[in-house]
Short mmCIF file of N, CA and C in Angstrom, two decimals:
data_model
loop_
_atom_site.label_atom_id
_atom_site.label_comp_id
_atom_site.label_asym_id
_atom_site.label_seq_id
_atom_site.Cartn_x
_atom_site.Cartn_y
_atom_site.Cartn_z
N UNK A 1248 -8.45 -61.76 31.97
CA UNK A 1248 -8.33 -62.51 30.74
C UNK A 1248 -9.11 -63.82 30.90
N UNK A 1249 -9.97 -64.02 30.56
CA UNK A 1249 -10.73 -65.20 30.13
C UNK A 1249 -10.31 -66.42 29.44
N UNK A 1250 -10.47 -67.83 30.19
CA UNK A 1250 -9.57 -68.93 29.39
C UNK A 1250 -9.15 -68.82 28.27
N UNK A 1251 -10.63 -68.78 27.24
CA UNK A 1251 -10.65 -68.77 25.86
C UNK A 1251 -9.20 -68.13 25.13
N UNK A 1252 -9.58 -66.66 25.62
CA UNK A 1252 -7.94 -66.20 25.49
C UNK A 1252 -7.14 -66.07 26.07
N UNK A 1253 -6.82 -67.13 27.12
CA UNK A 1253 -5.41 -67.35 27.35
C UNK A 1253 -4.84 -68.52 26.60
N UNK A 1254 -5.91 -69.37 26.20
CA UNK A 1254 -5.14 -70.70 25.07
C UNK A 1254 -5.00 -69.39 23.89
N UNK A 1255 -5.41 -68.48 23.83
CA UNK A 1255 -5.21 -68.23 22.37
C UNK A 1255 -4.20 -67.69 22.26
N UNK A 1256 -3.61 -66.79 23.46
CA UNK A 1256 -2.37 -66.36 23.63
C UNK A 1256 -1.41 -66.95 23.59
N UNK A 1257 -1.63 -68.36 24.27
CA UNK A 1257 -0.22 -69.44 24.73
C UNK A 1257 0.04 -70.02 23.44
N UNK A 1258 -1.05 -69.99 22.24
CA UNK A 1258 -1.04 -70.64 21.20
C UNK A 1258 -0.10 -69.85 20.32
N UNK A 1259 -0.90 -68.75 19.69
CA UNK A 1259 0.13 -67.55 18.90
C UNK A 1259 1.13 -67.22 19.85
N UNK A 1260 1.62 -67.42 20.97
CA UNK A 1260 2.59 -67.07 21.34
C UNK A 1260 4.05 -68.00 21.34
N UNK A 1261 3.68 -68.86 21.72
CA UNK A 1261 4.22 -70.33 20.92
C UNK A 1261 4.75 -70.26 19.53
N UNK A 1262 4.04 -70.18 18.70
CA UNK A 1262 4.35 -70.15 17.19
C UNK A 1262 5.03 -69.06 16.76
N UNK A 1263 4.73 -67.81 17.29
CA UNK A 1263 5.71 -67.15 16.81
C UNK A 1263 6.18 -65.93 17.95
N UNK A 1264 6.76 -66.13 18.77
CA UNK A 1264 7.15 -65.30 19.34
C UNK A 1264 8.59 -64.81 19.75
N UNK A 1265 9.18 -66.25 19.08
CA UNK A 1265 10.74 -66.00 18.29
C UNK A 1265 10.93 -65.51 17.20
N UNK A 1266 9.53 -65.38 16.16
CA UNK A 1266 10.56 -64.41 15.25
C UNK A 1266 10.66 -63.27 14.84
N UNK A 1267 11.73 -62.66 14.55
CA UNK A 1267 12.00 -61.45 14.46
C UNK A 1267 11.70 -60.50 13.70
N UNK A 1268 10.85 -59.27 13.61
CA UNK A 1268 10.49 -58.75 12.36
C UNK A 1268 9.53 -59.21 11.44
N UNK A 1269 8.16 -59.93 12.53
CA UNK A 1269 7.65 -60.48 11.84
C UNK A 1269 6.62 -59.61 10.64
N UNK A 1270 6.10 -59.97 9.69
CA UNK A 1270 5.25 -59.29 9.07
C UNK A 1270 3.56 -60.33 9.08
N UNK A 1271 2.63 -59.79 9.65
CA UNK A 1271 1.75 -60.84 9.97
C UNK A 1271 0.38 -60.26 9.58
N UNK A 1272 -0.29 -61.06 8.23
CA UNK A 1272 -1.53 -60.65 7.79
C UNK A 1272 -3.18 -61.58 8.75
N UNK A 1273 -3.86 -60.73 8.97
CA UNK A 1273 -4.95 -61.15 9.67
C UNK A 1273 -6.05 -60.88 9.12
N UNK A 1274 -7.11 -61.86 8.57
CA UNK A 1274 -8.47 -62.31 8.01
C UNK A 1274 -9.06 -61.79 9.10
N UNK A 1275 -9.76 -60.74 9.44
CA UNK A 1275 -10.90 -60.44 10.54
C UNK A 1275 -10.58 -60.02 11.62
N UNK A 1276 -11.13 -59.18 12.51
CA UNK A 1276 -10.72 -58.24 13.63
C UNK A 1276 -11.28 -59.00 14.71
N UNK A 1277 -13.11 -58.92 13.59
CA UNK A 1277 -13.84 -58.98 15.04
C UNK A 1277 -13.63 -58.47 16.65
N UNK A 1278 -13.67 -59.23 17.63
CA UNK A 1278 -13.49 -58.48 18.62
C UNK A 1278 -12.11 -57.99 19.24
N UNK A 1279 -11.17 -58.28 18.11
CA UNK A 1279 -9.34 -57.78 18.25
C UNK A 1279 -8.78 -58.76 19.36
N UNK A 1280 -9.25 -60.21 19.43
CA UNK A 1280 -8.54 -60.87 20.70
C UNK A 1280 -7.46 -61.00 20.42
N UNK A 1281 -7.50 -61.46 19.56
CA UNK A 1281 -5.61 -62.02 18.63
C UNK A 1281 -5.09 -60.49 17.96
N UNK A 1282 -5.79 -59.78 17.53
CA UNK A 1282 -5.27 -58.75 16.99
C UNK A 1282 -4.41 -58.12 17.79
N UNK A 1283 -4.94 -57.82 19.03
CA UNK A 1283 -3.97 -57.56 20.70
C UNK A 1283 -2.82 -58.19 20.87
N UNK A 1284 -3.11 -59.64 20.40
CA UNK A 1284 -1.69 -60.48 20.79
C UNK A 1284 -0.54 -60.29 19.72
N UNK A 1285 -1.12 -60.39 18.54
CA UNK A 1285 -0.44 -60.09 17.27
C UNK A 1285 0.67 -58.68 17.44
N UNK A 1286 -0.35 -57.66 17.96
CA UNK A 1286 0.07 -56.31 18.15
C UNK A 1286 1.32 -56.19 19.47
N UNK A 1287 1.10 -56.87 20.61
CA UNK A 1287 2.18 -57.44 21.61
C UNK A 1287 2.95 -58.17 20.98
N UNK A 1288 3.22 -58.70 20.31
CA UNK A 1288 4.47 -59.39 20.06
C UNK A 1288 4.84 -58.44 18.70
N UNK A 1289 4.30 -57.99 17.81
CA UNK A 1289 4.96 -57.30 16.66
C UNK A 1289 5.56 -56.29 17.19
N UNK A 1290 5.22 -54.78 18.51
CA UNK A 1290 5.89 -54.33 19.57
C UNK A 1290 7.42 -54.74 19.98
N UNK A 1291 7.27 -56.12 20.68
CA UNK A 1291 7.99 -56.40 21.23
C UNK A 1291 9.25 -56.98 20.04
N UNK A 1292 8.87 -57.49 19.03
CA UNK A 1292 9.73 -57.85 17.67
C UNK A 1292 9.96 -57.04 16.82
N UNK A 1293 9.36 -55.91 16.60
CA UNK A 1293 9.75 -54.82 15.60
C UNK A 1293 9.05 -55.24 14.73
N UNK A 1294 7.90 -56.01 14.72
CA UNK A 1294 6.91 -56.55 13.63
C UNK A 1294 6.22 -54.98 13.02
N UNK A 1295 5.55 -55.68 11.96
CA UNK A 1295 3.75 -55.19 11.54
C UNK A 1295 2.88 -56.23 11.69
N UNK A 1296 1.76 -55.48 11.78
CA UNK A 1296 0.71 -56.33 11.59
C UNK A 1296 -0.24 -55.90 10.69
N UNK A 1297 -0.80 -56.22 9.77
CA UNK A 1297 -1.80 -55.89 8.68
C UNK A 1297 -3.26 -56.62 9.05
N UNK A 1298 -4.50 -56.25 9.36
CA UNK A 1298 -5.25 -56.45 9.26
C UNK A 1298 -6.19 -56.12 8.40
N UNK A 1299 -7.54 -56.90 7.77
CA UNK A 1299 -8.56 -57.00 6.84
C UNK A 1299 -9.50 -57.32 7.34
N UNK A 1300 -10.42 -56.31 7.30
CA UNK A 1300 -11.95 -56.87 7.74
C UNK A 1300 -12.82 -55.94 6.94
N UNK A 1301 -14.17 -56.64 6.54
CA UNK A 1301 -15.38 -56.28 5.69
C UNK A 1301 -15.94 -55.28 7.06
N UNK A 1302 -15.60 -55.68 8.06
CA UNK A 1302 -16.39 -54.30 9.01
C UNK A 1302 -15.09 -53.51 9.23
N UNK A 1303 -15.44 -52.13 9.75
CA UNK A 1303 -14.78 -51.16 9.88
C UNK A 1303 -14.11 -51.24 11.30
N UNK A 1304 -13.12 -51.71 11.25
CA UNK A 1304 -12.01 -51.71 12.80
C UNK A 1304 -11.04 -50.73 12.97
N UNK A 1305 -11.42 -50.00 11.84
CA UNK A 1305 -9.85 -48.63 11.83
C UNK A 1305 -9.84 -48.11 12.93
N UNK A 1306 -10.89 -47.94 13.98
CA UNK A 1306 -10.78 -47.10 15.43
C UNK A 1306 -10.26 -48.38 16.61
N UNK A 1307 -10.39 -50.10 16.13
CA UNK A 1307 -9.78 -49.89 17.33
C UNK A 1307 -8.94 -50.29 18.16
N UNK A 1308 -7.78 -50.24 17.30
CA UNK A 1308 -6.35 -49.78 17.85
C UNK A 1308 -5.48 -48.86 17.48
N UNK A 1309 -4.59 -48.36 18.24
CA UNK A 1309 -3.92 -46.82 17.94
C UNK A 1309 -2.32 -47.65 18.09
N UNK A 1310 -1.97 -48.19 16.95
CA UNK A 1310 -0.57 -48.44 17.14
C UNK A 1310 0.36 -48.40 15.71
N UNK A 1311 1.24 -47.52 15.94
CA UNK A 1311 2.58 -47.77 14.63
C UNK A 1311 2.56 -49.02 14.12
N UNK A 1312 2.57 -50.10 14.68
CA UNK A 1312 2.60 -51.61 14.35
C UNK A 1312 1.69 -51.86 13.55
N UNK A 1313 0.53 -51.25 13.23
CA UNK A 1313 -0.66 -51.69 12.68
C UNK A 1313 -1.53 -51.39 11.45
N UNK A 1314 -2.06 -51.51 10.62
CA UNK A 1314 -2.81 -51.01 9.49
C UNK A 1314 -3.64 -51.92 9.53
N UNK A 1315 -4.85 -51.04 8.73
CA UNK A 1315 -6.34 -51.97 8.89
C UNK A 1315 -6.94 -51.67 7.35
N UNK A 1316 -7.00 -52.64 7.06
CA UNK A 1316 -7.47 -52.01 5.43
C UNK A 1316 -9.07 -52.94 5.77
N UNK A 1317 -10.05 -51.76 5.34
CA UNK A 1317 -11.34 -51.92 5.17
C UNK A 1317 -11.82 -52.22 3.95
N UNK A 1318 -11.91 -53.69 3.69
CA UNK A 1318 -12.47 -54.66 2.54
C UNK A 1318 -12.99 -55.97 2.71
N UNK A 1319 -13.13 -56.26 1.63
CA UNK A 1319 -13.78 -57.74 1.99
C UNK A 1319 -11.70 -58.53 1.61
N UNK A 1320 -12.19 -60.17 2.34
CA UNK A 1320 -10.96 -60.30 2.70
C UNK A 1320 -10.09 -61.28 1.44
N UNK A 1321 -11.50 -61.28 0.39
CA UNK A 1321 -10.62 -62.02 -1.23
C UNK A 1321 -10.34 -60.45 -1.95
N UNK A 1322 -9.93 -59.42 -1.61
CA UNK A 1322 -9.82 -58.64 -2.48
C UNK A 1322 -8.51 -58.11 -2.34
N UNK A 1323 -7.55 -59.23 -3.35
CA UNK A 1323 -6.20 -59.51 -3.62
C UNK A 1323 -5.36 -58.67 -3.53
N UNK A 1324 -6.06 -57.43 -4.71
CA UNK A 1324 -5.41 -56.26 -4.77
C UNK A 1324 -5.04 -55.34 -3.80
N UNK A 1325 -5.88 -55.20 -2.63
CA UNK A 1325 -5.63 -54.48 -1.47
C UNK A 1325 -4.25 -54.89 -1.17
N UNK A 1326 -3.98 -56.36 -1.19
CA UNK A 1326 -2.19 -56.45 -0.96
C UNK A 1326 -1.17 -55.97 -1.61
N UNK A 1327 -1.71 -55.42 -2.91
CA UNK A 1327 -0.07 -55.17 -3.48
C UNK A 1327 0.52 -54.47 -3.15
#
């Protein structure tokens, strides 16, 4: 694990890693650093995690916890 993401871990992990059942929307995959962390703690909390990205990330993670909707990330309606 590389500094970069270990502040990023200690950071989101910090903020929410007390709560329970979280439901947690994410603007961009890119290279899934946080998406990983997001996905470890929604695991470990009984979370979801919803992700949005204009590129196609549906391959890459394989978890119950997760959905990836392929759009651009003002397109509202994808949330309802």
């Amino acid at each position: 694990m590389t500094t970069y993401d270990h502040k990023i871990k200690v950071f989101l992990e910090d903020q929410i890693q007390h709560i329970k059942n979280p439901k947690i929307i994410e603007f961009g995959v890119r290279e899934g650093r946080s998406t990983k962390i997001f996905l470890e703690l929604c695991k470990k909390n009984s979370g979801k995690l919803l992700s949005i990205d204009i590129n196609d990330y549906s391959k890459k993670f394989e978890d119950p916890n997760w959905k990836f909707i392929h759009t651009r990330d003002d397109n509202y309606n994808c949330l309802l």
